[in-house]
Coordinates of C-alpha atoms in Angstrom, one line a residue:
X618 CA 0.0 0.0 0.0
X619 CA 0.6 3.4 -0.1
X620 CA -0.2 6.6 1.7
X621 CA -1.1 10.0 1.7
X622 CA 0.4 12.8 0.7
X623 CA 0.6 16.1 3.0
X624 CA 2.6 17.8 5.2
X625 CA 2.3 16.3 8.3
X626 CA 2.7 12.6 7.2
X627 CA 5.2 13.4 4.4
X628 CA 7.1 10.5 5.2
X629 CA 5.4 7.8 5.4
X630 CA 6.4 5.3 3.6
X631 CA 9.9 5.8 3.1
X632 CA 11.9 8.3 5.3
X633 CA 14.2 8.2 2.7
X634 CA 17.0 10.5 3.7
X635 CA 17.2 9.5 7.3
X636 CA 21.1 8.8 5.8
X637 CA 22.6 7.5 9.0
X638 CA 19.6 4.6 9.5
X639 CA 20.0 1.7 11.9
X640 CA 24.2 3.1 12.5
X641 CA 24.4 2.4 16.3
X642 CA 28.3 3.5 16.7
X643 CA 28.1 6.7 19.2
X644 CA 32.4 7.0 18.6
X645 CA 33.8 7.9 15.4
X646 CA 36.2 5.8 14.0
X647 CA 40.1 6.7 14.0
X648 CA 40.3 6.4 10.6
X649 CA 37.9 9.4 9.8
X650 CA 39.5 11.7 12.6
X651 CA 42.2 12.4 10.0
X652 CA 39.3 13.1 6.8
X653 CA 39.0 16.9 5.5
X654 CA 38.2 15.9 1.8
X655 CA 34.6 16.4 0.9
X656 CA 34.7 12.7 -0.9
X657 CA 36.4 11.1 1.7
X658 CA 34.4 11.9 4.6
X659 CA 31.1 11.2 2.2
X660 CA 32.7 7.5 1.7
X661 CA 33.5 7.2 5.2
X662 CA 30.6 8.6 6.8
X663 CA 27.9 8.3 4.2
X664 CA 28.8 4.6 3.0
X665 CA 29.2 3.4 6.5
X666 CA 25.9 2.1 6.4
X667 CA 24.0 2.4 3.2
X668 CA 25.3 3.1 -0.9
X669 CA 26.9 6.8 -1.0
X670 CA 24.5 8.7 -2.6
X671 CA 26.2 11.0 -5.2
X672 CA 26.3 14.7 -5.0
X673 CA 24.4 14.9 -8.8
X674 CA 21.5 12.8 -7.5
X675 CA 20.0 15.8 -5.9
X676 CA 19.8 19.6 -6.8
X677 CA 22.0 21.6 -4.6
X678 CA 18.7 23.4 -3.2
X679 CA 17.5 19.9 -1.8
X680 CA 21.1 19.0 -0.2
X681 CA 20.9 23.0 1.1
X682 CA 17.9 23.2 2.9
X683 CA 16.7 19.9 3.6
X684 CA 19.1 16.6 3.1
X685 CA 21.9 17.9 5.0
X686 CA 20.3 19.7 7.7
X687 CA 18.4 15.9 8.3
X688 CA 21.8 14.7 7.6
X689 CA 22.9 17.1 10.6
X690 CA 21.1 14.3 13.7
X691 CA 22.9 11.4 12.5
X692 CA 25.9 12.2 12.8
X693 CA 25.8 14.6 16.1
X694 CA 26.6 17.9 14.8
X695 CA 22.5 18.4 15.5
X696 CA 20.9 18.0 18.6
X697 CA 18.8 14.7 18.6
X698 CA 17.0 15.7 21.3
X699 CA 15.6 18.5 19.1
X700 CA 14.4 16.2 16.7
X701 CA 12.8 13.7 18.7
X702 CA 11.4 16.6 20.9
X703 CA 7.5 16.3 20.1
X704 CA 7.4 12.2 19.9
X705 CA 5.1 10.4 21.9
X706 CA 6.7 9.1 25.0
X707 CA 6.6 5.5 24.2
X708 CA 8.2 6.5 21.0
X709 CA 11.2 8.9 22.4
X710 CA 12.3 5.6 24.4
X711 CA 12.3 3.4 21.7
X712 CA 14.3 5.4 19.2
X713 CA 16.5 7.0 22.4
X714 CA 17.6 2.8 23.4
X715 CA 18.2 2.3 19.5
X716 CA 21.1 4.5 19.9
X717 CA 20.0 5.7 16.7
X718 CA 21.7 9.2 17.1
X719 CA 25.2 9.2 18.5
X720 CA 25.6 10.5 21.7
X721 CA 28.7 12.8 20.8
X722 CA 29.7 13.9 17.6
X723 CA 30.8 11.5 15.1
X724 CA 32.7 14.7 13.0
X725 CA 34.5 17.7 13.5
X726 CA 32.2 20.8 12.7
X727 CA 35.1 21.6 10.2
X728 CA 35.0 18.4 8.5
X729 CA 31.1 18.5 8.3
X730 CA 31.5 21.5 6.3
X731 CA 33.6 19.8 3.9
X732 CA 31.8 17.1 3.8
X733 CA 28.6 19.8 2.7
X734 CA 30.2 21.8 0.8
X735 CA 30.9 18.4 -1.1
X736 CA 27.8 17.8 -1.6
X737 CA 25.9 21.4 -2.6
X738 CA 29.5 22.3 -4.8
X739 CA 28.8 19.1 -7.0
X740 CA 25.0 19.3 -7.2
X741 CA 23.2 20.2 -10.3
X742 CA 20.6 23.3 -10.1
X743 CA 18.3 21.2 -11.1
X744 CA 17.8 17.3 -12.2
X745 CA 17.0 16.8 -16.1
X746 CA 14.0 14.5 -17.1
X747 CA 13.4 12.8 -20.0
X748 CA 9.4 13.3 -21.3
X749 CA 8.0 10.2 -22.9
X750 CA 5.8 11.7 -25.4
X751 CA 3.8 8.2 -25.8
X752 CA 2.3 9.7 -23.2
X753 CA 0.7 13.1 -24.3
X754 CA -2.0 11.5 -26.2
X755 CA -4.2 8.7 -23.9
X756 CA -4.6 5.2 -25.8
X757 CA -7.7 4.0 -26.7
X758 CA -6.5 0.3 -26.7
X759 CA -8.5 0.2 -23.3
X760 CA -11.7 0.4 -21.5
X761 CA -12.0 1.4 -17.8
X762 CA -15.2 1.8 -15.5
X763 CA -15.0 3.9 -12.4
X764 CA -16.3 3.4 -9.1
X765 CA -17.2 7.2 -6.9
X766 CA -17.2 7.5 -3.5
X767 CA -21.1 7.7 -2.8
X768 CA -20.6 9.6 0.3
X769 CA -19.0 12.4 -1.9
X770 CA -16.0 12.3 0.4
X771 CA -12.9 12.6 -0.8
X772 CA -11.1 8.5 -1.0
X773 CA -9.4 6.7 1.1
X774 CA -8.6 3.4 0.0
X775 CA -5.7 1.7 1.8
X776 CA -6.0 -1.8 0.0
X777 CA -7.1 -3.7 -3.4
X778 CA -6.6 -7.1 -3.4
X779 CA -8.6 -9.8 -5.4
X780 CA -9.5 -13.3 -4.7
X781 CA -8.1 -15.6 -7.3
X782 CA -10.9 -18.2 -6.0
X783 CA -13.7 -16.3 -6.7
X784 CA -12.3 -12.6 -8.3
X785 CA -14.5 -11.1 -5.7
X786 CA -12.3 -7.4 -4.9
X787 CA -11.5 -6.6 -1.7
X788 CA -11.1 -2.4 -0.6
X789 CA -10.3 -0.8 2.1
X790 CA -11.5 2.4 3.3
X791 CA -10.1 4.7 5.5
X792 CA -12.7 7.1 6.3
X793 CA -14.8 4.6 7.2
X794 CA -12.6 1.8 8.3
X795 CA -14.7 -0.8 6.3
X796 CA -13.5 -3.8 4.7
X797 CA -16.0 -4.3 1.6
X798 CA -16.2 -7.1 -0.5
X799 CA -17.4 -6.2 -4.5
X800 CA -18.1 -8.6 -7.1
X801 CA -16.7 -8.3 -10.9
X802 CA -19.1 -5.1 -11.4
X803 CA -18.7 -3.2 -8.4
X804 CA -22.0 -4.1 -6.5
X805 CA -20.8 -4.4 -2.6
X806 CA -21.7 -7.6 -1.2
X807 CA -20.8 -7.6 2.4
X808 CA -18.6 -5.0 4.3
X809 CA -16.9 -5.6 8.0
X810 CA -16.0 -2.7 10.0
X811 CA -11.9 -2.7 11.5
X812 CA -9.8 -0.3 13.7
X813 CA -7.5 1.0 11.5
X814 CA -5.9 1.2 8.2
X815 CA -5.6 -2.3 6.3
X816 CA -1.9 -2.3 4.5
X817 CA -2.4 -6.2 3.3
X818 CA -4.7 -9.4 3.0
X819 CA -4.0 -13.0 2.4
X820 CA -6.9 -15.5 2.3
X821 CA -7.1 -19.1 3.5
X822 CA -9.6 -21.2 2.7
X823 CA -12.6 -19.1 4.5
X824 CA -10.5 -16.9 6.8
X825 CA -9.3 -13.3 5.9
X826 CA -6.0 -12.4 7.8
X827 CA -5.4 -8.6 7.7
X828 CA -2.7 -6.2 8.6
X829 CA -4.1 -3.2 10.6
X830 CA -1.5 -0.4 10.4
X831 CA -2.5 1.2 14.0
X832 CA -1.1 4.5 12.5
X833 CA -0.6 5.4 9.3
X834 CA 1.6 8.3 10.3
X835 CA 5.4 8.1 10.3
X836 CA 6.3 6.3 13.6
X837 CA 7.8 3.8 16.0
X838 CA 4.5 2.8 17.9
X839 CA 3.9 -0.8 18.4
X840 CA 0.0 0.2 17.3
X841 CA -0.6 -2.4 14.7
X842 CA -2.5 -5.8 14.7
X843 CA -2.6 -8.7 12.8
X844 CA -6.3 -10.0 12.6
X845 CA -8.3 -12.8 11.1
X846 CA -12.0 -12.7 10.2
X847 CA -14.2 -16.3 9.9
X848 CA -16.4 -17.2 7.3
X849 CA -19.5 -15.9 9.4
X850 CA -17.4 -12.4 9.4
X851 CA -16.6 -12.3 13.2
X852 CA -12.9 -10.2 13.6
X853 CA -10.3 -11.6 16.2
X854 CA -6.7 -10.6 17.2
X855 CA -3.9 -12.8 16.8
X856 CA -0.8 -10.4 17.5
X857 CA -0.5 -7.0 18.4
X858 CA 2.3 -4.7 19.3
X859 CA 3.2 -4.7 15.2
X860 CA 5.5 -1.6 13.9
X861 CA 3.7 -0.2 11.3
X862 CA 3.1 -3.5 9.6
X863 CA 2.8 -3.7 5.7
X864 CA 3.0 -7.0 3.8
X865 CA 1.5 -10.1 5.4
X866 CA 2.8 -13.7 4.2
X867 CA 1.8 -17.5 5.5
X868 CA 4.1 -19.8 5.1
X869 CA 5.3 -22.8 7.4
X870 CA 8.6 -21.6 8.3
X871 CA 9.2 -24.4 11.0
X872 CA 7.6 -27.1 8.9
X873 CA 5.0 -28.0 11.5
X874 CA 1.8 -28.3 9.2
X875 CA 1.0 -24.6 10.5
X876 CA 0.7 -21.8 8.4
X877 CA 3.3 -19.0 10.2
X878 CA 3.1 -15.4 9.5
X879 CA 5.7 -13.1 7.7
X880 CA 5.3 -9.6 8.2
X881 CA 6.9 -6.6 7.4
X882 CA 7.3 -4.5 10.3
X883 CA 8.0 -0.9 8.4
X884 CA 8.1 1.1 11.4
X885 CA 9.8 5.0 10.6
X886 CA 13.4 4.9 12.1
X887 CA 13.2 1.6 13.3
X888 CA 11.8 -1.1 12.4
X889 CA 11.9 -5.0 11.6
X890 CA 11.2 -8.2 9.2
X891 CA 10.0 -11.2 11.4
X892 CA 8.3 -14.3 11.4
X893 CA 5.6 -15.3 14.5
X894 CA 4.8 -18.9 14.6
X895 CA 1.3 -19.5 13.8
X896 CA 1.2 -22.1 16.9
X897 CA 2.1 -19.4 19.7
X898 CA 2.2 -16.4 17.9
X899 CA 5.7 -16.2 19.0
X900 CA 8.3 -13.5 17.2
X901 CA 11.7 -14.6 15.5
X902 CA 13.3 -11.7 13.9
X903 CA 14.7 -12.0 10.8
X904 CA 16.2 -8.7 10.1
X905 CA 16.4 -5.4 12.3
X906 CA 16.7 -3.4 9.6
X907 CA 13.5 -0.6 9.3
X908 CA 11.5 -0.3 6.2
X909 CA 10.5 -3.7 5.2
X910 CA 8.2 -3.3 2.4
X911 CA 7.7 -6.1 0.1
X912 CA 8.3 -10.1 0.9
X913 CA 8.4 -13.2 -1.7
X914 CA 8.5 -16.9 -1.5
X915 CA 10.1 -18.2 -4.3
X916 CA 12.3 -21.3 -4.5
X917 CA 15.3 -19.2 -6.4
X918 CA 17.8 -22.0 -7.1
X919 CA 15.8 -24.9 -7.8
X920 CA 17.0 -27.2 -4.7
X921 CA 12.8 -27.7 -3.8
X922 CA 13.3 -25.0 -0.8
X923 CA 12.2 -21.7 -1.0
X924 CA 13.9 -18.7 -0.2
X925 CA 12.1 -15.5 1.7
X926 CA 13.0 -12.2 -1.0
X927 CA 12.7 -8.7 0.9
X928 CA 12.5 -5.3 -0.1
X929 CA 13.8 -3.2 2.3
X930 CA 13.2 1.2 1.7
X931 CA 14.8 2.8 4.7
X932 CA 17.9 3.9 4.3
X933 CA 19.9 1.0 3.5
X934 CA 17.7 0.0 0.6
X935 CA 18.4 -3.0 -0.9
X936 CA 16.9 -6.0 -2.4
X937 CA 17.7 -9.4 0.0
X938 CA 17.4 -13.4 -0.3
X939 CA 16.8 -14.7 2.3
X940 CA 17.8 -18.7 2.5
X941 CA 16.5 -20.7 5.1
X942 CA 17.7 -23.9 7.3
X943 CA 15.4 -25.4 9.1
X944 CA 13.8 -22.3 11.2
X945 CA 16.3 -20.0 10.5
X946 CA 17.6 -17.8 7.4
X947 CA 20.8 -16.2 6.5
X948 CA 21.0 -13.2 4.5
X949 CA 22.6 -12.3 1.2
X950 CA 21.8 -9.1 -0.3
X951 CA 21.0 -9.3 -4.2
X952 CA 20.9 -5.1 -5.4
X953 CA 21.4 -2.1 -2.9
X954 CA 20.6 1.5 -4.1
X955 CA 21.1 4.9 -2.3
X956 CA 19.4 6.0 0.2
X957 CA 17.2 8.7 -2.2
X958 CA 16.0 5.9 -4.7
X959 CA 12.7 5.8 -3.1
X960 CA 12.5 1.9 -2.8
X961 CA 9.0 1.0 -3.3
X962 CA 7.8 -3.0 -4.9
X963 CA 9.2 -5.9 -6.4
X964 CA 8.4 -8.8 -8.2
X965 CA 9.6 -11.9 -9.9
X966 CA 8.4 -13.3 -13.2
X967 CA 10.6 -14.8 -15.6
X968 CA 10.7 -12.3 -17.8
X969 CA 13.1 -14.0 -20.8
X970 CA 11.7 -17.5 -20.9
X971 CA 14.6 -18.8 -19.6
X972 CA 13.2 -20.8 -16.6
X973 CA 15.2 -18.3 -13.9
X974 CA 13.0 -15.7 -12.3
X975 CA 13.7 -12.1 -12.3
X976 CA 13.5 -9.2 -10.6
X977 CA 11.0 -6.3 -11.0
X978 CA 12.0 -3.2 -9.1
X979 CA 9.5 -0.2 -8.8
X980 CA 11.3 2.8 -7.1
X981 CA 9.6 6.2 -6.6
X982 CA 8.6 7.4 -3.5
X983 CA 9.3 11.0 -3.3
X984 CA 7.7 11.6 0.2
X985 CA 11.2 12.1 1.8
X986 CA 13.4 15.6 2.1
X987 CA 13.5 16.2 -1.6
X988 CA 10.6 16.6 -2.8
X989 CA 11.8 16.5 -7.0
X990 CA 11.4 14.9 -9.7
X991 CA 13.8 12.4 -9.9
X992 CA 15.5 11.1 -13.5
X993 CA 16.1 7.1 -12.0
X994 CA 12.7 6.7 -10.1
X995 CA 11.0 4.7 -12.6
X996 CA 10.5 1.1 -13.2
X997 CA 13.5 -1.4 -13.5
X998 CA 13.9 -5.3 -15.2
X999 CA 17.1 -7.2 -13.7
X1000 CA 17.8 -10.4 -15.1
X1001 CA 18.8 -13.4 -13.4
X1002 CA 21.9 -14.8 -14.7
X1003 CA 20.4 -18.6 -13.3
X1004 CA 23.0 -18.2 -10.4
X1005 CA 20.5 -15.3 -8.8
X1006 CA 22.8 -12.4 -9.7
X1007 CA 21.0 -9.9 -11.4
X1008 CA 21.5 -7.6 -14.2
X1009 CA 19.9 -4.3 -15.2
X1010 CA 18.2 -5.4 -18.7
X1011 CA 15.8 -2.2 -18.5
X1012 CA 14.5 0.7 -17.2
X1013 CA 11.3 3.3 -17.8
X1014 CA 11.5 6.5 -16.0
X1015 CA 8.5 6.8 -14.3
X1016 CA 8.5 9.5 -11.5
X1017 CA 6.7 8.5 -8.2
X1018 CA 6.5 5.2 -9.4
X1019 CA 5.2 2.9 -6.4
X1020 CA 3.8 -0.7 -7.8
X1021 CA 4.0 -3.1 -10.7
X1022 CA 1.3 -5.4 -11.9
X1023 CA 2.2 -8.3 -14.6
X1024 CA -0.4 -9.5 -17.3
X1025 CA -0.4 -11.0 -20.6
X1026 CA -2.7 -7.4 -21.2
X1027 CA -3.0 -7.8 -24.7
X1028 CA -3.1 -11.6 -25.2
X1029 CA -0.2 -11.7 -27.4
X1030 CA 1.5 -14.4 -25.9
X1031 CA 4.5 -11.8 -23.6
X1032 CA 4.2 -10.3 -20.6
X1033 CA 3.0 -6.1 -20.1
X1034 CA 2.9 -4.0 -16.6
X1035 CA 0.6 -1.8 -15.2
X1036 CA 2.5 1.1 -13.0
X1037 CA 1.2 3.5 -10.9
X1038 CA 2.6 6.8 -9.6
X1039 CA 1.5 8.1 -6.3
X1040 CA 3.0 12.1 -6.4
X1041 CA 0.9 14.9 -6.9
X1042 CA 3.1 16.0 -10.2
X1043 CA 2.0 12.6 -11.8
X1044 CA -1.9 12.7 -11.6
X1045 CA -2.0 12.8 -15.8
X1046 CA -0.3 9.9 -15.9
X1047 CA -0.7 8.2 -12.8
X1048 CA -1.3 4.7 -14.5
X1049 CA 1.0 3.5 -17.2
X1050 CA 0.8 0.5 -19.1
X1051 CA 4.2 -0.5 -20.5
X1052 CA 3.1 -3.2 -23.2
X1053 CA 5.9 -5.6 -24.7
X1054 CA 6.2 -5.2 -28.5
X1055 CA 9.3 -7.6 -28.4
X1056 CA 11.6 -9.1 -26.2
X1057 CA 12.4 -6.2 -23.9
X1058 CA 10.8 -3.5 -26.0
X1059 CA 8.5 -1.7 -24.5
X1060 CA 5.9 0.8 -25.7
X1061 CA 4.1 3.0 -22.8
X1062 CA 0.3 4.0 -23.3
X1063 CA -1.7 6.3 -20.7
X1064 CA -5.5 5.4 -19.8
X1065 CA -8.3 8.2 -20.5
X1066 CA -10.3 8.7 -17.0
X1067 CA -6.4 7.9 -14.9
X1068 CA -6.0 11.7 -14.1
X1069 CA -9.1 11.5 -12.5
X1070 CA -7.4 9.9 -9.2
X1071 CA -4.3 9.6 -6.7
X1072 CA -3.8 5.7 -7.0
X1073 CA -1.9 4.6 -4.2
X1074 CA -3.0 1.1 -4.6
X1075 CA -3.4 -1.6 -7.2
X1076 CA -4.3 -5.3 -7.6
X1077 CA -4.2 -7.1 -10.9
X1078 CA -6.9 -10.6 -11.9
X1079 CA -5.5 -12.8 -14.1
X1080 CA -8.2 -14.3 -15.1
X1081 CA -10.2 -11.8 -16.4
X1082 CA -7.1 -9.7 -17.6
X1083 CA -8.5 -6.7 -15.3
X1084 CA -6.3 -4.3 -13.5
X1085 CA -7.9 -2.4 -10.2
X1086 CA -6.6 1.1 -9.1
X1087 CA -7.5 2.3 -5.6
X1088 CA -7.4 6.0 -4.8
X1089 CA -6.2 8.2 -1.8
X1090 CA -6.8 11.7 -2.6
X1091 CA -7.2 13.1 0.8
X1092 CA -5.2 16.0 0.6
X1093 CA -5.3 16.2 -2.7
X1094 CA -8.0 18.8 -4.7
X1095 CA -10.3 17.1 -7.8
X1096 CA -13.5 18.8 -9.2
X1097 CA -17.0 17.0 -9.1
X1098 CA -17.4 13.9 -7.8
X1099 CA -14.3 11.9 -6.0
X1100 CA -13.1 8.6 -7.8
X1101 CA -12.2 5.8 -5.7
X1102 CA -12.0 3.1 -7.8
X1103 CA -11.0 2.4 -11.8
X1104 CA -11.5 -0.9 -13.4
X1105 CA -8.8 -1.0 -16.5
X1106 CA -9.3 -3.8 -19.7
X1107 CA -7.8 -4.4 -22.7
X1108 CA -10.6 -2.9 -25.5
X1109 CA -9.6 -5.4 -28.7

């Protein structure tokens, strides 16, 4: 899922600047005591933790007045205290024993202004985009249906998901905190009322497990729930105290004929992935890293057991396999990116035909400290070389791109995505479809009716070739009546 966009919430998804994330060294090194190069103390300082993000990645206005000064906590030269001054009290502890923000200064306040002037001397006035004019006039290769909000309120939808039993649709509301159920045509057949924001579903048999967010707002509060709802619609708690949680799986990690739950504990400045056996609901971490997004279980290498692939958007994003023994997993990171990529959905399909899955890699979010178009947000193909090492094979810039759906769209026997871009800039095109002419040749085509809403959220059926868009425009001005949902086919 994704979230809305205003000032007070402007990072939720991915703090994407906080550089210094999940560093817990109060002491600066001996090594960097003797730095006074701007480069230097970028690779020592910034690439301690994280890819060093390059000075021509940003404009120098964004470094100025917002990067650096965030830059400014995690490495002491700012007062934490000043930062974490208006937190809730539950949270200031949390983030205050994570050690988060040193203690003592990690840098000299002369070496901090080498290490900025670095950055702001080497930054462009301004990043150049590259305009796909595919997408000036809207295709009519497609027919959509939309869905308004009947209460004229402005949307809120925090979750599409489809049923691949039955193709029922499954939405999310917000301002009502209402799960609804909607057949093919959008007529509602049953509705159950929940607590908070729903971030993910996942279906077994007749139970509905959901992940209730607690808070949608950047933070560190154990508010969220994981819940499941019987086949007569009765709602019952199954673990609470979840960080923000985003992405639900169920898979029987200790092989004891129970389903266990995978959940991606996003959190803000801290977070974690874990599993919680579906026996006890008891917690085994799997990574402490914050801003676990995305999960996967794919058997990667053939040997009949699968491997756990997270994407993980705070920070130190990156792109990890996870391979398991027995209960346990061991990490090896496939792709890392900077900390400003905006890290927001994968995906495998095989994309080549060549029996090895690869990676799709969505990367967009813009709701950090630069708030700019960005030339490498967009949407990314890396192919697997069959020894899961993965190549960059293509990329369509795409700014605020968020999510990819896969379909054989136009029947044509390859494979064509759906994106969607949740930024405010993007509302004309804020659903692409990139359809495959040939093998990696892509042409993209806008949808008549997409500017019509902020689509935060998407789910794709298969069966029926249909992609769903889900809108959040709370803070976010339309004329006449508000969209909140748009039904996309292929027309020929």
């Amino acid at each position: 899922m994704r979230v809305k966009y205003n000032k007070s919430i402007i990072l939720i998804l991915v703090y994407t600047l906080v550089i210094w994330m999940g560093c817990k060294n109060d002491e600066t090194t001996q090594a960097s005591k003797h730095l006074t190069s701007g480069p230097e103390l970028a690779k020592s300082q910034c690439g301690r933790c994280h890819v060093e993000p390059q000075p021509s990645s940003l404009s120098k206005n964004s470094w100025r007045n917002s990067v650096l000064p965030e830059m400014a906590y995690y490495v002491g030269i700012s007062s934490s205290g000043d930062k974490m001054f208006n937190m809730a009290e539950d949270e200031y502890y949390v983030l205050k024993e994570s050690r988060l923000f040193p203690n003592k200064p990690l840098i000299t306040q002369e070496q901090w202004d080498s290490l900025c002037k670095y950055y702001i001397d080497n930054a462009p006035d301004s990043l150049v985009l590259v305009h796909d004019q595919n997408l000036d006039n809207p295709s009519q290769d497609f027919k959509s249906s939309i869905r308004y909000n009947p209460s004229e309120n402005k949307a809120s939808i925090t979750l599409v998901e489809t049923n691949p039993v039955d193709n029922h649709l499954f939405v999310f509301k917000e301002e009502t905190k209402m799960l609804e159920e909607y057949d093919q045509s959008f007529h509602k057949l049953s509705e159950i009322q929940l607590s908070s924001a729903v971030s993910d579903l996942e279906i077994q048999g007749n139970q509905k497990y959901v992940l209730q967010m607690g808070n949608m707002n950047p933070n560190d509060r154990k508010l969220g729930k994981l819940s499941v709802i019987n086949e007569k619609g009765a709602v019952a708690d199954l673990i609470d105290s979840l960080k923000r949680p985003v992405d639900l799986k169920l898979w029987d990690v200790n092989d004891d004929g129970t389903k266990d739950f995978i959940i991606c504990n996003f959190g803000n400045l801290s977070g974690h992935l874990s599993w919680y056996d579906g026996s006890n609901r008891q917690q085994h971490e799997i990574s402490n890293s914050a801003g676990p997004r995305t999960t996967l279980i794919k058997d990667l290498d053939g040997d009949g057991i699968e491997e756990l692939v997270a994407l993980f958007c705070q920070g130190d994003e990156r792109i990890s396999i996870f391979y398991k023994k027995g209960d346990t997993f061991t990490e090896e990171i496939a792709l890392r990116f900077p900390p400003n990529y905006g890290s927001s959905y994968i995906d495998l399909q095989d994309i080549n035909n060549d029996g090895h899955l690869d990676l799709l890699y969505a990367n967009g979010d813009n709701a950090d400290f630069s708030i700019e178009k960005k030339p490498y947000h967009g949407f990314t193909i890396f192919l697997n070389d069959g020894q899961n090492k993965f190549k960059k094979a293509y990329f369509y810039p795409y700014p605020g791109c968020s999510k990819v759906v896969t379909l054989d769209f136009d029947k044509d026997g390859d494979l064509d995505f759906g994106l969607i871009s949740f930024f405010p800039d993007q509302l004309k095109n804020g659903f692409v479809l990139l359809e495959q002419k040939n093998s990696l040749n892509f042409v993209a085509k806008s949808i008549p009716g997409a500017e019509n809403g902020a689509w935060m959220v998407m789910d794709s059926d298969s069966k029926n070739n249909t992609i769903y868009l889900g809108s959040y425009n709370r803070n976010i001005t339309f004329k006449g009546k508000q969209v909140e949902m748009m039904k996309i086919k292929y027309a020929k």
